[in-house]
Coordinates of C-alpha atoms in Angstrom, one line a residue:
M1 CA -9.9 -0.3 32.7
N2 CA -7.9 -3.4 31.9
R3 CA -7.9 -5.3 28.6
S4 CA -5.7 -8.1 27.3
V5 CA -5.5 -6.4 23.9
V6 CA -6.6 -3.1 22.5
I7 CA -7.1 -2.8 18.7
V8 CA -7.2 0.6 17.1
G9 CA -9.2 0.7 13.9
G10 CA -12.6 -0.9 13.2
G11 CA -12.2 -1.8 9.6
P12 CA -12.0 -5.4 8.3
A13 CA -8.5 -6.0 9.8
G14 CA -9.4 -4.7 13.2
L15 CA -12.8 -6.5 13.4
L16 CA -11.4 -9.8 12.2
L17 CA -8.6 -9.6 14.7
A18 CA -11.0 -8.9 17.5
G19 CA -13.0 -11.9 16.5
E20 CA -9.9 -14.1 16.3
L21 CA -8.8 -13.1 19.8
A22 CA -12.3 -13.4 21.3
L23 CA -12.6 -16.8 19.8
A24 CA -9.6 -17.8 21.9
G25 CA -11.1 -16.3 25.1
V26 CA -9.0 -13.1 25.0
D27 CA -10.5 -9.9 26.4
V28 CA -10.3 -7.4 23.6
E29 CA -11.5 -3.9 22.8
V30 CA -11.7 -2.2 19.4
I31 CA -11.3 1.6 19.3
E32 CA -12.9 3.0 16.2
R33 CA -13.0 6.7 15.3
R34 CA -16.2 6.5 13.2
S35 CA -19.3 7.0 15.4
A36 CA -21.4 4.5 13.4
P37 CA -20.8 1.8 10.8
P38 CA -20.6 3.3 7.4
E39 CA -23.5 2.9 5.0
R40 CA -21.3 3.2 1.9
C41 CA -17.6 2.7 1.2
D42 CA -14.8 2.8 -1.4
G43 CA -14.1 -0.9 -1.4
M44 CA -16.4 -2.9 -3.6
A45 CA -14.7 -6.3 -4.2
V46 CA -13.2 -9.3 -2.4
H47 CA -10.7 -11.9 -3.8
A48 CA -11.3 -15.6 -3.8
R49 CA -8.2 -16.2 -1.7
C50 CA -9.7 -13.8 0.9
L51 CA -12.9 -15.9 0.9
E52 CA -10.8 -19.1 1.4
T53 CA -9.3 -17.5 4.5
L54 CA -12.6 -16.3 5.9
D55 CA -14.0 -19.8 5.2
L56 CA -11.5 -21.1 7.8
R57 CA -13.8 -19.6 10.4
G58 CA -17.1 -20.1 8.6
L59 CA -17.3 -16.5 7.7
A60 CA -17.6 -16.9 3.9
A61 CA -20.9 -18.7 4.0
P62 CA -23.0 -15.6 5.0
I63 CA -21.8 -13.6 2.0
R64 CA -21.4 -16.2 -0.8
D65 CA -25.0 -15.8 -2.0
H66 CA -24.4 -12.1 -2.5
L67 CA -21.3 -12.3 -4.6
F68 CA -21.0 -11.9 -8.3
P69 CA -17.8 -12.6 -10.3
W70 CA -15.9 -9.6 -11.4
P71 CA -15.6 -9.8 -15.2
R72 CA -12.0 -8.6 -15.5
T73 CA -8.8 -8.4 -13.4
P74 CA -6.1 -5.9 -14.3
F75 CA -2.4 -5.6 -13.9
S76 CA -1.6 -1.9 -14.4
L77 CA -5.0 -1.6 -16.2
L78 CA -3.9 -4.3 -18.7
W79 CA -6.5 -7.0 -18.5
L80 CA -5.3 -10.4 -17.5
D81 CA -6.7 -13.6 -19.0
L82 CA -8.9 -15.1 -16.3
D83 CA -9.0 -18.4 -18.2
A84 CA -5.3 -18.8 -17.5
G85 CA -6.1 -19.4 -13.8
N86 CA -9.0 -21.0 -11.9
E87 CA -11.7 -20.1 -9.5
R88 CA -9.1 -19.4 -6.8
D89 CA -7.9 -16.5 -8.9
L90 CA -11.2 -14.7 -9.3
T91 CA -12.4 -11.4 -7.9
Y92 CA -16.0 -11.0 -6.7
G93 CA -18.1 -7.9 -6.3
F94 CA -19.0 -7.4 -2.6
P95 CA -19.1 -4.0 -0.7
Q96 CA -16.6 -3.8 2.1
V97 CA -19.3 -2.3 4.4
R98 CA -21.2 -5.6 4.3
L99 CA -18.0 -7.5 5.1
E100 CA -17.4 -5.2 8.0
A101 CA -20.9 -5.9 9.3
V102 CA -20.4 -9.6 9.2
L103 CA -17.0 -9.3 11.0
A104 CA -18.4 -6.9 13.6
A105 CA -21.4 -9.1 14.4
R106 CA -19.1 -12.1 14.9
A107 CA -16.6 -10.2 17.1
E108 CA -19.4 -8.9 19.4
R109 CA -21.1 -12.3 19.5
L110 CA -17.8 -13.8 20.8
G111 CA -17.5 -11.1 23.4
A112 CA -15.3 -8.4 21.9
T113 CA -16.1 -4.8 22.8
I114 CA -16.3 -2.3 19.9
R115 CA -16.2 1.3 21.1
R116 CA -17.2 3.7 18.3
G117 CA -16.7 7.5 18.2
A118 CA -13.4 7.2 20.1
E119 CA -9.8 7.8 19.2
V120 CA -6.4 7.1 20.6
T121 CA -4.4 10.2 21.5
G122 CA -1.4 8.5 23.1
F123 CA 0.1 5.5 24.7
A124 CA 3.0 4.5 26.9
Q125 CA 4.4 1.0 27.0
D126 CA 6.6 -0.7 29.6
E127 CA 7.8 -4.3 30.3
D128 CA 4.4 -5.4 31.5
G129 CA 1.9 -3.7 29.1
V130 CA 0.7 -0.6 27.3
T131 CA -1.3 2.3 28.8
V132 CA -3.6 3.7 26.1
T133 CA -5.2 7.2 26.3
V134 CA -8.6 7.2 24.6
R135 CA -10.7 10.3 23.8
S136 CA -14.4 10.0 23.4
A137 CA -17.1 12.7 23.5
G138 CA -14.7 15.2 24.9
D139 CA -13.6 12.9 27.8
E140 CA -10.4 11.0 28.2
R141 CA -9.9 7.7 29.8
R142 CA -6.9 5.3 30.1
V143 CA -7.0 1.6 29.2
R144 CA -4.3 -0.8 30.4
A145 CA -3.6 -3.6 28.0
A146 CA -1.0 -6.3 27.6
Y147 CA -0.7 -5.5 23.8
L148 CA -1.8 -2.7 21.4
V149 CA -2.4 -3.4 17.7
G150 CA -2.7 -0.7 15.1
C151 CA -5.2 -1.6 12.4
D152 CA -5.9 2.1 11.8
G153 CA -5.0 2.5 8.1
P154 CA -2.4 4.4 6.1
D155 CA -2.4 7.4 8.4
S156 CA -2.0 5.1 11.4
V157 CA -1.8 7.0 14.7
V158 CA -0.4 3.9 16.4
R159 CA 2.4 3.5 13.9
T160 CA 3.3 7.2 14.2
L161 CA 3.3 7.2 18.0
A162 CA 5.3 4.0 18.1
G163 CA 8.0 5.7 16.0
I164 CA 7.8 3.1 13.2
T165 CA 8.8 4.7 9.9
L166 CA 7.7 4.0 6.3
A167 CA 9.8 3.7 3.3
G168 CA 8.9 3.8 -0.4
S169 CA 10.4 5.0 -3.7
L170 CA 7.3 6.4 -5.6
P171 CA 5.5 9.7 -5.0
A172 CA 2.0 9.9 -3.6
Y173 CA -1.2 10.2 -5.6
Y174 CA -4.5 11.9 -4.9
G175 CA -7.9 10.4 -5.7
I176 CA -11.6 11.3 -5.4
L177 CA -14.4 8.8 -5.8
G178 CA -18.1 9.5 -6.0
D179 CA -21.3 7.6 -6.6
V180 CA -23.4 10.1 -8.6
T181 CA -26.3 10.7 -10.9
L182 CA -25.4 12.7 -14.1
T183 CA -27.7 15.2 -15.6
D184 CA -26.5 14.7 -19.2
D185 CA -26.7 10.9 -19.1
L186 CA -23.6 10.5 -21.2
H187 CA -22.0 7.7 -19.3
E188 CA -20.8 6.0 -22.4
L189 CA -18.6 9.0 -23.3
F190 CA -16.5 8.4 -20.3
D191 CA -14.0 5.7 -21.3
A192 CA -12.2 4.5 -18.2
G193 CA -8.5 3.9 -18.2
P194 CA -5.1 5.6 -17.8
R195 CA -4.6 9.3 -18.9
P196 CA -1.6 11.5 -19.0
G197 CA -1.2 12.5 -15.4
G198 CA -3.6 10.0 -13.8
L199 CA -6.4 7.5 -14.1
F200 CA -10.1 7.8 -14.7
G201 CA -12.7 5.1 -13.7
A202 CA -16.4 4.8 -14.5
L203 CA -18.5 1.9 -13.2
P204 CA -22.3 1.8 -13.4
I205 CA -23.5 0.5 -10.0
E206 CA -27.3 0.6 -10.4
P207 CA -29.8 2.2 -12.8
G208 CA -29.3 5.9 -12.9
K209 CA -26.1 5.8 -10.7
I210 CA -22.5 5.6 -11.8
R211 CA -19.3 5.5 -9.7
L212 CA -16.7 8.0 -11.0
M213 CA -13.1 8.0 -9.8
S214 CA -10.2 10.2 -10.6
I215 CA -6.6 9.6 -9.6
E216 CA -4.0 12.3 -10.2
F217 CA -0.3 11.4 -9.9
D218 CA 2.4 13.6 -8.5
R219 CA -0.2 15.3 -6.2
E220 CA -0.1 15.0 -2.5
P221 CA -3.3 13.7 -1.0
V222 CA -5.6 16.2 0.8
R223 CA -5.6 15.5 4.5
D224 CA -9.1 16.9 5.3
A225 CA -11.7 15.1 7.4
T226 CA -14.5 16.7 5.4
A227 CA -15.7 15.0 2.3
P228 CA -14.7 16.5 -1.1
T229 CA -17.4 18.3 -3.1
A230 CA -19.0 17.3 -6.4
A231 CA -17.3 20.3 -7.9
E232 CA -13.9 19.0 -6.9
L233 CA -14.6 15.6 -8.4
A234 CA -15.9 17.2 -11.6
A235 CA -12.9 19.5 -11.9
S236 CA -10.5 16.6 -11.4
L237 CA -12.2 14.5 -14.0
G238 CA -12.1 17.5 -16.4
R239 CA -8.3 17.8 -16.0
L240 CA -7.9 14.1 -16.8
T241 CA -10.5 13.6 -19.6
G242 CA -11.1 17.0 -21.0
R243 CA -14.8 16.6 -20.2
V244 CA -16.4 18.0 -17.0
P245 CA -19.4 15.9 -16.0
K246 CA -22.6 17.6 -15.0
I247 CA -23.4 16.0 -11.6
D248 CA -27.1 16.2 -10.7
E249 CA -26.9 14.3 -7.3
T250 CA -24.1 12.9 -5.2
H251 CA -25.0 9.8 -3.2
Y252 CA -21.5 9.1 -1.8
I253 CA -18.1 10.8 -2.1
S254 CA -14.7 10.4 -0.6
R255 CA -11.1 11.3 -1.0
F256 CA -8.1 8.9 -0.8
G257 CA -4.5 8.6 -1.7
H258 CA -1.0 8.1 -0.2
A259 CA 2.4 7.0 -1.2
T260 CA 3.2 3.3 -1.7
R261 CA 5.3 2.4 1.3
L262 CA 6.2 -0.4 3.8
A263 CA 6.7 -0.1 7.6
D264 CA 10.3 -0.7 8.6
R265 CA 9.0 -3.2 11.2
Y266 CA 5.6 -4.7 12.2
R267 CA 6.3 -4.7 15.9
S268 CA 7.7 -2.4 18.6
G269 CA 7.7 -4.2 21.9
R270 CA 4.1 -4.7 22.9
V271 CA 2.8 -2.6 19.9
L272 CA 2.0 -4.3 16.6
L273 CA 0.7 -3.3 13.2
A274 CA -1.5 -5.1 10.7
G275 CA -3.2 -4.2 7.4
D276 CA -2.9 -0.8 5.8
A277 CA -1.1 0.5 8.9
A278 CA 1.8 -1.7 8.0
H279 CA 1.8 -1.4 4.2
Q280 CA 0.3 1.2 1.9
L281 CA -0.5 0.0 -1.5
F282 CA -1.6 1.8 -4.6
I283 CA -5.4 1.3 -5.1
S284 CA -5.6 -2.2 -6.5
G285 CA -9.0 -3.7 -6.2
T286 CA -8.7 -6.4 -3.6
Q287 CA -5.0 -6.6 -2.9
G288 CA -4.9 -4.3 0.1
L289 CA -7.9 -6.1 1.7
N290 CA -6.6 -9.6 1.0
T291 CA -3.1 -8.7 2.4
A292 CA -4.7 -7.2 5.5
I293 CA -6.9 -10.3 6.1
Q294 CA -3.9 -12.6 5.8
D295 CA -1.9 -10.4 8.2
V296 CA -4.6 -10.7 10.8
M297 CA -5.1 -14.5 10.4
N298 CA -1.3 -14.9 10.9
L299 CA -1.2 -12.6 14.0
G300 CA -4.5 -13.5 15.7
W301 CA -3.8 -17.1 16.9
K302 CA -0.2 -16.2 17.8
L303 CA -1.1 -13.2 19.9
A304 CA -3.9 -15.2 21.6
A305 CA -1.4 -18.0 22.4
V306 CA 1.0 -15.5 24.1
V307 CA -1.8 -13.8 26.0
N308 CA -3.2 -17.1 27.2
G309 CA 0.3 -18.1 28.4
W310 CA 1.1 -21.2 26.4
A311 CA 3.5 -19.6 24.0
S312 CA 6.5 -17.2 24.5
E313 CA 6.9 -13.9 22.8
E314 CA 9.2 -15.6 20.4
L315 CA 6.0 -16.8 18.6
L316 CA 5.1 -13.1 18.0
D317 CA 8.5 -12.6 16.3
T318 CA 7.3 -15.1 13.6
Y319 CA 4.5 -12.7 12.7
E320 CA 6.9 -10.0 11.3
A321 CA 9.3 -12.6 9.9
E322 CA 6.5 -14.2 7.8
R323 CA 4.3 -11.2 6.9
R324 CA 6.7 -8.4 6.3
P325 CA 8.3 -10.1 3.3
V326 CA 4.7 -10.5 1.9
G327 CA 4.2 -6.8 2.5
A328 CA 7.4 -6.0 0.7
R329 CA 6.3 -8.2 -2.3
M330 CA 3.0 -6.4 -2.4
V331 CA 4.7 -3.0 -2.4
R332 CA 6.9 -4.1 -5.3
H333 CA 3.8 -5.3 -7.1
A334 CA 2.2 -1.9 -6.6
E335 CA 5.3 -0.1 -7.6
A336 CA 5.5 -2.1 -10.8
T337 CA 1.8 -1.3 -11.5
L338 CA 2.5 2.4 -11.0
T339 CA 5.7 2.4 -13.0
L340 CA 3.7 1.1 -16.1
L341 CA 1.1 3.9 -15.7
H342 CA 3.1 7.1 -15.2
P343 CA 4.3 9.1 -17.1
L344 CA 2.0 7.6 -19.6
T345 CA 3.4 9.6 -22.6
R346 CA 6.7 7.7 -22.3
L347 CA 5.3 4.3 -21.6
S348 CA 3.1 3.5 -24.5
A349 CA 5.7 1.2 -26.2
L350 CA 6.4 -0.7 -22.9
R351 CA 2.7 -1.1 -22.3
D352 CA 2.2 -2.6 -25.8
V353 CA 5.0 -5.1 -25.0
F354 CA 3.3 -6.1 -21.7
R355 CA 0.0 -6.3 -23.5
D356 CA 1.5 -8.9 -25.8
L357 CA 3.2 -10.8 -22.9
I358 CA 0.0 -11.2 -20.9
E359 CA -1.6 -13.0 -23.8
I360 CA 0.8 -15.9 -22.9
P361 CA -1.3 -18.0 -20.4
E362 CA 1.7 -18.7 -18.1
V363 CA 2.4 -15.0 -17.8
S364 CA -1.2 -14.1 -17.0
R365 CA -1.3 -16.9 -14.5
R366 CA 1.9 -15.7 -12.8
L367 CA 0.6 -12.1 -12.6
L368 CA -2.8 -13.3 -11.3
R369 CA -1.3 -15.2 -8.5
M370 CA 1.6 -13.0 -7.5
P371 CA -0.4 -11.0 -5.0
T372 CA -2.2 -13.9 -3.4
E373 CA -0.1 -17.0 -3.3
V374 CA 2.0 -17.2 -0.2
R375 CA 4.4 -19.9 1.0
Y376 CA 6.1 -19.3 4.4
P377 CA 9.6 -20.9 5.0
L378 CA 8.4 -23.3 7.7
G379 CA 10.8 -26.1 7.6
N380 CA 10.9 -29.4 5.8
E381 CA 11.2 -29.8 2.0
H382 CA 7.7 -31.3 1.3
P383 CA 6.0 -29.1 -1.3
L384 CA 3.0 -28.6 1.0
T385 CA 4.9 -27.2 3.9
G386 CA 4.3 -23.4 4.2
T387 CA 1.5 -23.3 1.7
H388 CA -2.1 -22.4 2.4
V389 CA -4.4 -25.5 2.3
P390 CA -6.6 -25.8 -0.7
P391 CA -10.4 -25.6 -0.5
V392 CA -11.0 -29.4 -0.7
D393 CA -13.3 -31.9 1.0
V394 CA -11.7 -34.8 3.0
H395 CA -13.1 -38.2 4.1
T396 CA -13.2 -38.5 7.9
A397 CA -14.8 -41.0 10.3
E398 CA -17.8 -38.6 10.3
G399 CA -18.1 -38.6 6.5
L400 CA -17.1 -36.1 3.8
R401 CA -16.1 -32.8 5.4
P402 CA -14.8 -29.5 4.0
L403 CA -11.2 -29.2 5.2
A404 CA -11.8 -25.5 6.1
G405 CA -14.6 -26.7 8.5
L406 CA -12.1 -28.5 10.7
L407 CA -10.4 -25.2 11.5
H408 CA -13.6 -23.3 12.5
D409 CA -12.8 -23.3 16.2
G410 CA -9.4 -21.7 15.7
R411 CA -7.3 -24.7 16.8
G412 CA -4.5 -26.4 14.9
V413 CA -5.4 -29.6 13.0
L414 CA -3.3 -32.7 12.5
L415 CA -4.4 -34.8 9.6
L416 CA -3.3 -38.5 9.7
S417 CA -3.8 -40.6 6.6
D418 CA -5.7 -43.9 7.1
G419 CA -3.5 -46.7 8.0
V420 CA -0.6 -44.6 9.4
T421 CA 1.1 -46.4 12.3
G422 CA 3.7 -45.4 14.8
D423 CA 3.9 -43.0 17.7
V424 CA 2.4 -39.6 17.2
P425 CA 2.0 -36.7 19.6
A426 CA -0.7 -36.8 22.2
R427 CA -3.9 -35.1 21.5
S428 CA -4.1 -31.6 23.0
D429 CA -6.7 -28.9 23.4
R430 CA -4.6 -26.9 21.0
V431 CA -4.4 -29.5 18.2
R432 CA -7.2 -31.6 16.9
V433 CA -6.2 -35.0 15.4
V434 CA -8.3 -36.2 12.5
T435 CA -7.9 -39.4 10.6
V436 CA -8.6 -39.0 6.9
E437 CA -8.4 -40.8 3.6
R438 CA -5.4 -39.8 1.7
H439 CA -6.2 -36.9 -0.6
P440 CA -4.1 -36.1 -3.8
D441 CA -3.8 -32.5 -2.7
L442 CA -2.7 -33.5 0.8
D443 CA -0.3 -36.3 -0.1
A444 CA 1.5 -37.0 3.1
D445 CA 1.2 -39.4 6.1
A446 CA 0.8 -36.5 8.4
V447 CA -0.2 -32.9 7.6
L448 CA -0.1 -30.4 10.5
L449 CA -2.3 -27.2 9.9
R450 CA -1.8 -24.0 11.8
P451 CA -5.0 -22.1 12.7
D452 CA -4.3 -19.7 9.8
G453 CA -4.6 -22.6 7.3
H454 CA -0.9 -22.8 6.5
V455 CA 0.8 -26.2 6.6
A456 CA 3.3 -26.3 9.4
Y457 CA 4.5 -29.8 8.6
A458 CA 3.9 -32.5 5.9
G459 CA 5.7 -35.8 5.8
P460 CA 6.1 -39.0 7.8
V461 CA 5.0 -39.2 11.4
D462 CA 8.6 -39.7 12.6
G463 CA 10.2 -37.1 10.3
G464 CA 9.9 -33.9 12.3
L465 CA 6.3 -33.8 13.3
D466 CA 7.2 -33.7 17.0
A467 CA 9.4 -30.7 16.5
A468 CA 6.8 -28.8 14.5
L469 CA 4.1 -29.4 17.1
G470 CA 6.5 -28.2 19.8
R471 CA 7.4 -25.1 17.8
W472 CA 3.9 -24.0 17.0
F473 CA 1.7 -25.5 19.7
G474 CA 3.9 -26.5 22.6
A475 CA 2.0 -29.8 22.4
A476 CA 3.0 -32.9 24.3
V477 CA 5.0 -35.5 22.3
G478 CA 5.7 -39.2 22.3
S479 CA 2.3 -40.7 23.2
P480 CA 0.7 -43.1 20.7
V481 CA -2.8 -42.4 19.3

């Protein structure tokens, strides 16, 4: 069987990438080890910046009515002042399984194939493509693809088989998470937070049910496909808190944990990595998910352009050049978080200092935005260039429109301010030209948006716009509008 792209891993990263490629007409198949979509999950939150990215394809609308703002956001379990930021810095409660359902439905609606209950056991690549060996229900088959993308998590088979290594300076940790009912109903006695040797979390999720989580440092994670037992969770919590909870019923339980590490490269020939396969972060609420979604939005349109033949493989080189530094920054952020948590007995004074520092609004704001604000080095000196477009409405000939809505079809967008004159590049099926009233947050004669929502160029029409269009879209130049 031949496919243009095979994606390994049917989590949020793999499913979003499948949808992005299918949107561009690319024949894509997702290989997912789980035989059915999960009913419960570890991830329970999504960041506002992640929603902004999903909004570029109209994917945020189906979930906005189900969100609720998360009351607090931590840095190393020191609570940041949310008032120091704005709505773009908030975290919202939303189970990852529901996000996966939205992304899977969109990918299949656009024509992607999602093959569940299957796993990749090997692959071989050559100058023309990749031959992938897939095992399913005891049978093996081979799929020939132009490209293979590993979105298969921290224990990525694709990364391992590609010979891509991971580097990190901190030891691994081991965690167990369970949604349970307690017989003694003493939820209030379990005060969540750091402990010598690890972390303890307790979150009521509905009447009668509580999510308990233990993380033990300096312990290698257990690599066991079977779920942990309630007794294991209770024993781990006992080691951390001195109290062993009496668990009456277990509704969901899982184990997790790994070192905090970064892949030495995101690409090996025709094999690429995205999401947790490329960067392993200490459990951090929404940061792993947000970084994975941004990886995929950066990669998807570029890979589609190469597969569809209007861009060279040099465009794929910009994926690693832009996203690996972000991954490195996220690893540093995670390492800083961990360094302030363990060993706790030696860090109380330092944590007190940080607790005082984050009361300064500018410090809180910086820590709030460090994991989510990204500016790529894309060229000219205009302050917009390289940034992600803000969630604003713009006045067009058709009326007031959300800016994100102009990018729903996955093409680039060239915004021209009303009254701009001069020769501008010809319209192309790769770039949509829209005349808008000048907006204070988009203050330039011309603003060129890539499909991932980042500004490729901002400035005068004759100040480098042609070059930016040629670099990112191969669009024709020199024709007047």
